[in-house]
PDB file of C-alpha atoms in Angstrom:
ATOM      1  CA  UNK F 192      86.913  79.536  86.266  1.00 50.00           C
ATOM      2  CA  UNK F 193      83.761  80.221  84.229  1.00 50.00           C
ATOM      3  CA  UNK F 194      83.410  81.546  80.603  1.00 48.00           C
ATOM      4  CA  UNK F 195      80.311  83.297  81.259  1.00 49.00           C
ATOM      5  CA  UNK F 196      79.682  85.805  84.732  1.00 54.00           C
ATOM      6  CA  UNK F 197      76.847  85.213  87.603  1.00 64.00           C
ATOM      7  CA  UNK F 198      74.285  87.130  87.504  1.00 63.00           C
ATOM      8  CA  UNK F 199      73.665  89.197  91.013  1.00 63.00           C
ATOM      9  CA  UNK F 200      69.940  89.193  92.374  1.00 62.00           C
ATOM     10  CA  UNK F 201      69.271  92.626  94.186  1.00 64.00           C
ATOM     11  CA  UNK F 202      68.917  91.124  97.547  1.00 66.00           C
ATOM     12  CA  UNK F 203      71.238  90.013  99.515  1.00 76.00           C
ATOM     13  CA  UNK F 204      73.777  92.526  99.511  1.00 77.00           C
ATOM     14  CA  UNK F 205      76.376  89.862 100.188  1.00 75.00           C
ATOM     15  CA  UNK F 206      75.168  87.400  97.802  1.00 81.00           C
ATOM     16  CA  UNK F 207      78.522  87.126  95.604  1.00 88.00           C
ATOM     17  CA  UNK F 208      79.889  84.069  94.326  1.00 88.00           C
ATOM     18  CA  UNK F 209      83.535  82.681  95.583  1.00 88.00           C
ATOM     19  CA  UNK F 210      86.615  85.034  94.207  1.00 89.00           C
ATOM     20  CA  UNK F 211      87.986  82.045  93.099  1.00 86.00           C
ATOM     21  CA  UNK F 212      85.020  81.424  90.265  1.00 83.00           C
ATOM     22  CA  UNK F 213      86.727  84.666  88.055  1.00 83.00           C
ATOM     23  CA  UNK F 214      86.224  84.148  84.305  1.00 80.00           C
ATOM     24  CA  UNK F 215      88.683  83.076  81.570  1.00 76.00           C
ATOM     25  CA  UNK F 216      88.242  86.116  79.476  1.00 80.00           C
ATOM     26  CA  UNK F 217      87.493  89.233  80.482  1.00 87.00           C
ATOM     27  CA  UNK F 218      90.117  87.508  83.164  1.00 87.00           C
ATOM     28  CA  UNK F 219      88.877  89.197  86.708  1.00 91.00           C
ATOM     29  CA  UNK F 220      85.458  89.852  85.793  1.00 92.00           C
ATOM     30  CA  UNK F 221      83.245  87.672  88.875  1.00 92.00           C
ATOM     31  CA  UNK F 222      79.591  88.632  88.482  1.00 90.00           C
ATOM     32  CA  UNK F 223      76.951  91.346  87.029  1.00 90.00           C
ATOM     33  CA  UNK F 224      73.919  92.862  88.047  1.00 89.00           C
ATOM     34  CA  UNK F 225      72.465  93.822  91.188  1.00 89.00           C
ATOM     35  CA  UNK F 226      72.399  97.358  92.777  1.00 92.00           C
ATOM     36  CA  UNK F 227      74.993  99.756  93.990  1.00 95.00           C
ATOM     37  CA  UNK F 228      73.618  99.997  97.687  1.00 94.00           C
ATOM     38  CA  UNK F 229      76.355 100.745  99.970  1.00 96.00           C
ATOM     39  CA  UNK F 230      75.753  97.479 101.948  1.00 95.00           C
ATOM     40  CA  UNK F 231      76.425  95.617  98.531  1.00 94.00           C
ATOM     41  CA  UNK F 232      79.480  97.855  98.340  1.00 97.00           C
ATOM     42  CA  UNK F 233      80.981  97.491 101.668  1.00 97.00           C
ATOM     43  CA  UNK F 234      80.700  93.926 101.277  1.00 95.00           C
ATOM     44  CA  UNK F 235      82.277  93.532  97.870  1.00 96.00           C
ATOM     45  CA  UNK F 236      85.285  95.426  99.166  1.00 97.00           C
ATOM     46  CA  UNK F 237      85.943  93.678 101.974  1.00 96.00           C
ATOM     47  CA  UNK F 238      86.164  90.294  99.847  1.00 96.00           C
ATOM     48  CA  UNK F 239      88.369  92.500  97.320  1.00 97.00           C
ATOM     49  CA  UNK F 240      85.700  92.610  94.978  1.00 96.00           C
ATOM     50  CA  UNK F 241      84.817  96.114  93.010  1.00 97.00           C
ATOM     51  CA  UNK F 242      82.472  97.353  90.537  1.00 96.00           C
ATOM     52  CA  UNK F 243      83.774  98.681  86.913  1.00 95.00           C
ATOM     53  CA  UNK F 244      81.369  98.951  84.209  1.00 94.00           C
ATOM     54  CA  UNK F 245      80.731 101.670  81.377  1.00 91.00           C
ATOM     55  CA  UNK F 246      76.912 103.636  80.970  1.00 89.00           C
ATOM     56  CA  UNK F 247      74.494 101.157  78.785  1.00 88.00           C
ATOM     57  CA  UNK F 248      76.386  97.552  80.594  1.00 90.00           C
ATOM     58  CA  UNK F 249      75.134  95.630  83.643  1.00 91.00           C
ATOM     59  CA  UNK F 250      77.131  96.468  86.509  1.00 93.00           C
ATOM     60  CA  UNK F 251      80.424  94.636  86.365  1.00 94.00           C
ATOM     61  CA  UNK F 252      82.149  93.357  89.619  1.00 94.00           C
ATOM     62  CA  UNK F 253      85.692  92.156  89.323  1.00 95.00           C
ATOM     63  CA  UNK F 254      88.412  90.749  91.463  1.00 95.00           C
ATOM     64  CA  UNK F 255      91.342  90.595  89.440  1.00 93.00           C
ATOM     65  CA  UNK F 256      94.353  88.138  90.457  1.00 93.00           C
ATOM     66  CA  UNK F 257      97.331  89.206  90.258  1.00 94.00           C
ATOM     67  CA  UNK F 258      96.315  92.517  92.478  1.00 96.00           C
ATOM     68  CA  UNK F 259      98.269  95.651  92.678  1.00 96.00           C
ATOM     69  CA  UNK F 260      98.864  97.214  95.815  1.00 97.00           C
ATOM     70  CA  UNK F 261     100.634 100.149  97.796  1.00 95.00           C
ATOM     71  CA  UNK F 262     102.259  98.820 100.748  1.00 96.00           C
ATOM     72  CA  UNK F 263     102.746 102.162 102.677  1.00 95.00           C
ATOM     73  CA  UNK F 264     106.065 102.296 103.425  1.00 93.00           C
ATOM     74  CA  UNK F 265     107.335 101.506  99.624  1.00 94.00           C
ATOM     75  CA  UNK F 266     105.675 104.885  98.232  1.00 91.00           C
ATOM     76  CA  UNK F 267     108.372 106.047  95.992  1.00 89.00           C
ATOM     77  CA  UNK F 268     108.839 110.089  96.046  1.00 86.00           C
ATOM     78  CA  UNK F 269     110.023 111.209  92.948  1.00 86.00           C
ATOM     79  CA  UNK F 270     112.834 113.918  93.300  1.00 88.00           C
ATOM     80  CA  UNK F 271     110.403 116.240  91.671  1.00 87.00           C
ATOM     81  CA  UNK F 272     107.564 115.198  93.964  1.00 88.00           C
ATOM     82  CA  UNK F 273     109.709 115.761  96.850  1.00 90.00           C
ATOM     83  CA  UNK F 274     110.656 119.570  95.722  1.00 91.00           C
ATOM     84  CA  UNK F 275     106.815 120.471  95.004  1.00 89.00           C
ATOM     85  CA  UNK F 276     105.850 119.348  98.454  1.00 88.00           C
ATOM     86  CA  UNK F 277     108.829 121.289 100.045  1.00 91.00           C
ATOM     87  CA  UNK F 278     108.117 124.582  97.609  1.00 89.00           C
ATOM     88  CA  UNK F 279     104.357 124.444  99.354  1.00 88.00           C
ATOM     89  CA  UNK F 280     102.628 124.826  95.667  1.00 88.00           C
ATOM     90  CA  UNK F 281      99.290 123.587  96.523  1.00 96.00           C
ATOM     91  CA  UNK F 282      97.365 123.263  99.971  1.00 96.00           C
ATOM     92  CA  UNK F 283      96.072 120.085 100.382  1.00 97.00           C
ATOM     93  CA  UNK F 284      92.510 119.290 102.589  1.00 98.00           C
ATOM     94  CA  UNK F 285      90.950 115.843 103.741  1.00 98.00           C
ATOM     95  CA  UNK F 286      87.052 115.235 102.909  1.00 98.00           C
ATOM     96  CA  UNK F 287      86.465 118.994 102.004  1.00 98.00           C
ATOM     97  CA  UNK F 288      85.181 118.533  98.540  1.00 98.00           C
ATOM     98  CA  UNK F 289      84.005 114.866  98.086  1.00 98.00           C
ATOM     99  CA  UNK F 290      81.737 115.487  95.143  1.00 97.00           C
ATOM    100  CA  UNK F 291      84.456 117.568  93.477  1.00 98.00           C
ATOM    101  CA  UNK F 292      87.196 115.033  93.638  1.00 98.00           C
ATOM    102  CA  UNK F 293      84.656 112.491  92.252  1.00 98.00           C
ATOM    103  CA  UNK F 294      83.498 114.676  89.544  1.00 97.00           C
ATOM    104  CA  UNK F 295      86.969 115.887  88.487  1.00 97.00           C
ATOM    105  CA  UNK F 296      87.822 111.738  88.701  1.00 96.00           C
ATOM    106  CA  UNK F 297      85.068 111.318  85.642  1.00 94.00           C
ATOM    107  CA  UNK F 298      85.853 113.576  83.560  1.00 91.00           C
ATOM    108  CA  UNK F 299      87.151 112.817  80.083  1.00 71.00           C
ATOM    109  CA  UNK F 300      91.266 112.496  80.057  1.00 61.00           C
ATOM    110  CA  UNK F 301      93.356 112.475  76.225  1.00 54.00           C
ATOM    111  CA  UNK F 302      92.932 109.160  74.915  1.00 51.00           C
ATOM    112  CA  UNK F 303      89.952 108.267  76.968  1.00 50.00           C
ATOM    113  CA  UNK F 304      86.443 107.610  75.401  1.00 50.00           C
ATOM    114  CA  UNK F 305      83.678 107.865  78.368  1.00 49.00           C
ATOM    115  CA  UNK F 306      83.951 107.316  81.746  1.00 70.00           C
ATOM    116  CA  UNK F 307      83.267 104.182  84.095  1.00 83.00           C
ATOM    117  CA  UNK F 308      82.562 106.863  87.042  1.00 93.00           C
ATOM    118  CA  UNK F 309      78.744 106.922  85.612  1.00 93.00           C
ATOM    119  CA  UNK F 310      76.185 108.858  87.622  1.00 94.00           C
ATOM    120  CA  UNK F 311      74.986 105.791  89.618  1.00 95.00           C
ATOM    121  CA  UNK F 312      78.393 105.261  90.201  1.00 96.00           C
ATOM    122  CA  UNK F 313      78.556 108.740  91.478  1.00 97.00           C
ATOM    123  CA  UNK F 314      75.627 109.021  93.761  1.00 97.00           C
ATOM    124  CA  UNK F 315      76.611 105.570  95.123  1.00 98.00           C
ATOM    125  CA  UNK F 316      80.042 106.507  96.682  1.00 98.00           C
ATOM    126  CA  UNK F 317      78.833 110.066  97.547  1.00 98.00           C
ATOM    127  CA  UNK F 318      75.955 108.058 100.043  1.00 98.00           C
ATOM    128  CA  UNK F 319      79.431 106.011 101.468  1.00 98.00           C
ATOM    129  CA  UNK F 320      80.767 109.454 101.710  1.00 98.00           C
ATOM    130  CA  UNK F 321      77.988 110.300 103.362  1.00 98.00           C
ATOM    131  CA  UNK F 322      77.495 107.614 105.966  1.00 98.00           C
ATOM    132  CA  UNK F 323      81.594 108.040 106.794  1.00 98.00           C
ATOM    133  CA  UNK F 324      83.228 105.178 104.357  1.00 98.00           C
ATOM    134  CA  UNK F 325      84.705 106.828 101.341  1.00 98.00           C
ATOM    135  CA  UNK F 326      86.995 109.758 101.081  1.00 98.00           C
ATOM    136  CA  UNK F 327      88.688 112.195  99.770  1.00 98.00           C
ATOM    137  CA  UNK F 328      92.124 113.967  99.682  1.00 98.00           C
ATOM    138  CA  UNK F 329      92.031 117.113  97.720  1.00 98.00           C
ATOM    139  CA  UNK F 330      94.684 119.414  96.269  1.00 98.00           C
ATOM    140  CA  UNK F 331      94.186 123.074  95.363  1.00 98.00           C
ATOM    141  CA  UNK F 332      96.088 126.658  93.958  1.00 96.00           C
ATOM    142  CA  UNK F 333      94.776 129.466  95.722  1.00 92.00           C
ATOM    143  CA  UNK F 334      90.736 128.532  95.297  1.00 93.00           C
ATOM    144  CA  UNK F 335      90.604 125.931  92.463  1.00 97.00           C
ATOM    145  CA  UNK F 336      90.845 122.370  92.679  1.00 98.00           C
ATOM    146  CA  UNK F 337      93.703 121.266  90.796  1.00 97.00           C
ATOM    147  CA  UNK F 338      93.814 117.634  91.848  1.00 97.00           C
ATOM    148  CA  UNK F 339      92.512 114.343  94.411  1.00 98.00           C
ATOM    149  CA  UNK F 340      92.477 110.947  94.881  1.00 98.00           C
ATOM    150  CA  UNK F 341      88.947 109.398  96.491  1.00 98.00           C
ATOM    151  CA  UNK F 342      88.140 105.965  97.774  1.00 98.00           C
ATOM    152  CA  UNK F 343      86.745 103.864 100.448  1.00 98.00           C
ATOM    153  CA  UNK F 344      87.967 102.567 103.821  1.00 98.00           C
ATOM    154  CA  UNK F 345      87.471  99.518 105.683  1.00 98.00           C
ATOM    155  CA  UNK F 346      89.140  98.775 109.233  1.00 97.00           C
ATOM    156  CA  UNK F 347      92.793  99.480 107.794  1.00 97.00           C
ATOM    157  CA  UNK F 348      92.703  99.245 104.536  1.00 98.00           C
ATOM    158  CA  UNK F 349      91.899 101.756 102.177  1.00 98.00           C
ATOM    159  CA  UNK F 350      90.819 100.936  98.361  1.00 98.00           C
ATOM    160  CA  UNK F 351      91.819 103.487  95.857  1.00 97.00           C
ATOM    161  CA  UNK F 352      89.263 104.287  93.249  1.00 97.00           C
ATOM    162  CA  UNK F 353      90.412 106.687  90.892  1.00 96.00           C
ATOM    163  CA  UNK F 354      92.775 110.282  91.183  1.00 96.00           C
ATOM    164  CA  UNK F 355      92.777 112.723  88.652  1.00 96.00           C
ATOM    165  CA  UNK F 356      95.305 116.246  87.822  1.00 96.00           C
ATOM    166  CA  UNK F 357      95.157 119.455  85.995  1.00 96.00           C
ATOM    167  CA  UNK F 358      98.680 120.390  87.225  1.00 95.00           C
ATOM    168  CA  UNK F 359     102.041 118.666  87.685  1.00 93.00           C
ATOM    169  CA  UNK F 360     102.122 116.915  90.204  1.00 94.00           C
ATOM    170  CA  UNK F 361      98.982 117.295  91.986  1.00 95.00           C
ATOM    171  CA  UNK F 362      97.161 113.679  92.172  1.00 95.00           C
ATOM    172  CA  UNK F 363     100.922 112.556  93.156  1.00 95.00           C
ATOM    173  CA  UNK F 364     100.913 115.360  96.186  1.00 96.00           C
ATOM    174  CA  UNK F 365      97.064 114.004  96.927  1.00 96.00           C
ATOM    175  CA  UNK F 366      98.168 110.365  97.048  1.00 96.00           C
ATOM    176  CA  UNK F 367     101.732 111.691  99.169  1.00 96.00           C
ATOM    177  CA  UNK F 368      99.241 113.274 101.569  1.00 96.00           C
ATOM    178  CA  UNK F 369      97.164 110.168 101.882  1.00 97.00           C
ATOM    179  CA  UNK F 370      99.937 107.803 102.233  1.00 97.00           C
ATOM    180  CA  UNK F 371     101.299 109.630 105.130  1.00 96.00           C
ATOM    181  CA  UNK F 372      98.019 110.016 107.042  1.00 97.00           C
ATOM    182  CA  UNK F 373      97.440 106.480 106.756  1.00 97.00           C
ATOM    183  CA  UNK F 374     100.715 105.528 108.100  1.00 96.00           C
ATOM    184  CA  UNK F 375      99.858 107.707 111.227  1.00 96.00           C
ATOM    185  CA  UNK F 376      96.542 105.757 111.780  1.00 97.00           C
ATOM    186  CA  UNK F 377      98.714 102.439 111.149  1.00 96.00           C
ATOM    187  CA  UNK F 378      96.923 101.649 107.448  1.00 97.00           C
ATOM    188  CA  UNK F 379      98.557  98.505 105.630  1.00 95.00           C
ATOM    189  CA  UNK F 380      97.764  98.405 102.676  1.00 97.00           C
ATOM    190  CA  UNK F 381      95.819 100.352  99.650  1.00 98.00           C
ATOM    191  CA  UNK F 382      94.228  98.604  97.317  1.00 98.00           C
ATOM    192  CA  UNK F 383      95.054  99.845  93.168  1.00 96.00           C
ATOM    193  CA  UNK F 384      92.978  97.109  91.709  1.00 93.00           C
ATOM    194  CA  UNK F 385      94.535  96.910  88.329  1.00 91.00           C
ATOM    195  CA  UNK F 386      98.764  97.351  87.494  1.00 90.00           C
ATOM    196  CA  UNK F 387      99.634 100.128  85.712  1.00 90.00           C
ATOM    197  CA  UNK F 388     103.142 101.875  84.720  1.00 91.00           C
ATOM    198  CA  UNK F 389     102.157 104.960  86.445  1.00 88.00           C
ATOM    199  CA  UNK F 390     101.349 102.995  89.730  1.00 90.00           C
ATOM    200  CA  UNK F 391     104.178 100.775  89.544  1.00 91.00           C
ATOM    201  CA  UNK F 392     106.798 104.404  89.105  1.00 90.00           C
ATOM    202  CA  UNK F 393     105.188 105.224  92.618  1.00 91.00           C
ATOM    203  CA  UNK F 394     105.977 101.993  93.968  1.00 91.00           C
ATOM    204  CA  UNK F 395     103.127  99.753  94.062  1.00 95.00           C
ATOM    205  CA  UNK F 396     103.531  95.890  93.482  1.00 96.00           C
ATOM    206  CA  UNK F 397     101.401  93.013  92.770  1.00 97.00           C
ATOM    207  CA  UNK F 398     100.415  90.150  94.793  1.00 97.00           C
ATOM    208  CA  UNK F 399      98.222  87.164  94.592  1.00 96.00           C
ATOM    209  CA  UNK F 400      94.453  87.601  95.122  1.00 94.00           C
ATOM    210  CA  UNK F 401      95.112  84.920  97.951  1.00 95.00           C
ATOM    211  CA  UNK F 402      97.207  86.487  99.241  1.00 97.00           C
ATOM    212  CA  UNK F 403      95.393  90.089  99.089  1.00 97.00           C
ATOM    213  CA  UNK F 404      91.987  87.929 100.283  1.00 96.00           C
ATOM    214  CA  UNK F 405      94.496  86.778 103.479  1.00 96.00           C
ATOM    215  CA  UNK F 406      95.312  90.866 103.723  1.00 96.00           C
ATOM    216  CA  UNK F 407      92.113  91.903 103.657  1.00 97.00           C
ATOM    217  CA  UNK F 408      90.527  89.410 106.194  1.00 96.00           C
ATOM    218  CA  UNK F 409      93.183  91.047 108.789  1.00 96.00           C
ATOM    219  CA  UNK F 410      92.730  94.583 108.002  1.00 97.00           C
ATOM    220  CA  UNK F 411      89.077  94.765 107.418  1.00 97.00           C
ATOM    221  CA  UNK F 412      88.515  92.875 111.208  1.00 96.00           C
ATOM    222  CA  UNK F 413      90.529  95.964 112.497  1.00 94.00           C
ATOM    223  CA  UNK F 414      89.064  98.988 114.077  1.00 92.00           C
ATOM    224  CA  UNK F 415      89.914 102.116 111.709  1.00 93.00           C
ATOM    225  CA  UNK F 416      88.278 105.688 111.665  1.00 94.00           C
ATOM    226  CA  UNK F 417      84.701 106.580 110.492  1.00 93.00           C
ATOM    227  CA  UNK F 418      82.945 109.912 109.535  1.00 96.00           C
ATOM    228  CA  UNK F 419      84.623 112.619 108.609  1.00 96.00           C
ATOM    229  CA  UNK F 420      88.671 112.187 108.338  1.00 97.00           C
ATOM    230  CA  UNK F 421      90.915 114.630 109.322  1.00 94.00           C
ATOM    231  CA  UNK F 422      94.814 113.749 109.484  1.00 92.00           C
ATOM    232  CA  UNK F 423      96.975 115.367 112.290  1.00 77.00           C
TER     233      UNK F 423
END
C-alpha cells in the first residue's frame, strides 16, 4: 500500500497501476489524474477500478477491497416492493432517457452537499452511452420520470453507478427491472462499489477485491449485448 496516489499520464488509456498498490488512507483510493475517455473507462472497469471525485479535485480512481456486490439471484424483494410491481404503479423503459437518469442521479439529495456526477463526469458516460456501453433503466408515472438506475456493461457484468427516486419505491422497481433482465441474458454479477445499509436491505454482499478481480476476469472475457438494450 502507498500513503500517497499515482498520478495518471493522459495516454495510455490503460496505464493504471496494480489494484493491489491501494492507499492506507483514503483506503481504496489507487491513482489520480488523467482523462475520462471512454477507452480509459472501459479499461478501469474491467480491472474493477472506477472514478469518484468532487468538482475542483483531480480525478480520483478507486478500487476499494472489501467490494460490494449483487449476485443476481440474492436480490431481496421487499413485501412492499413486491405489491408496487404487482399494482403496475409506474411503467418502466430500458435506454429511453439516458441523459435523464444521469441528470436526475446528480442532483442534490437531503443531507448531501454537491455531487460527484460533475459535468465531465456526465458527458463522459453519455459518449459510453453513446457508443453502446452504459445504460439505463428508467421508471415513470404517466409522463414524468420518477426514478432509474444507470451504469456500464462489460461482457456479463454490469457496474452500477448511481440510482436516484422521487417516489416510493421507484429506484427499487428500476434496479427489480434490471436484475431480472440481466438474469435473462445470464449476467453474474453487478458491481455496487462501496457497502451501504440500503444495498445490503436489497441483498448485496461483500467480497474480496481478489476475489471480485477473479469475477471480473471471467465475466468481462464473455460475450454480452452492445448498443441499445432492450429486455424481452
Amino acid at each position: 500500500m502507498r500513503r500517497l496516489p499515482l498520478l495518471l499520464p493522459t495516454d495510455p488509456p490503460d496505464s493504471f497501476p496494480p489494484v493491489d498498490e491501494i492507499m492506507d488512507e483514503p483506503h481504496g483510493l489507487l491513482a489520480a489524474g488523467g482523462d475520462l475517455s471512454s477507452d480509459r473507462l472501459l479499461s478501469a472497469y474491467r480491472q474493477g477500478i472506477f472514478p469518484w471525485y468532487e468538482e475542483g479535485q483531480p480525478i480520483l480512481w478507486w478500487c476499494p477491497d472489501p467490494r460490494a456486490v449483487f449476485y443476481l439471484d440474492e436480490f431481496h424483494v421487499s413485501r412492499s416492493l413486491r405489491k408496487t410491481i404487482r399494482q403496475k404503479k409506474f411503467s418502466v423503459t430500458v435506454d429511453e432517457n439516458f441523459q435523464g437518469v444521469i441528470e436526475g442521479c446528480a442532483k442534490d439529495r437531503p443531507g448531501q452537499e454537491g455531487t460527484w456526477i460533475t459535468r465531465a463526469m456526465k458527458l463522459a458516460y453519455i459518449e459510453l452511452h453513446n457508443l453502446g456501453h452504459a445504460h439505463s433503466v428508467e421508471v415513470w408515472r404517466q409522463n414524468e420520470l420518477v426514478g432509474g438506475i444507470y451504469g456500464v456493461s462489460i461482457g456479463k457484468a454490469f457496474f452500477g453507478e448511481s440510482m436516484f427516486s422521487n417516489a416510493t419505491n421507484a429506484s427499487k422497481v428500476a434496479l427489480d427491472h434490471l436484475v431480472q433482465g440481466l438474469k435473462g441474458w445470464d449476467f453474474g454479477v453487478i458491481d455496487c462499489q462501496m457497502e451501504s445499509q440500503h444495498l445490503n436491505s436489497l441483498g448485496s454482499r461483500t467480497i474480496s477485491r481478489k476475489a471480485f478481480s477473479g469475477l471480473l476476469e471471467d465475466l468481462c472475457a464473455n460475450p454480452g449485448p452492445i448498443g441499445k438494450w432492450r429486455f424481452e
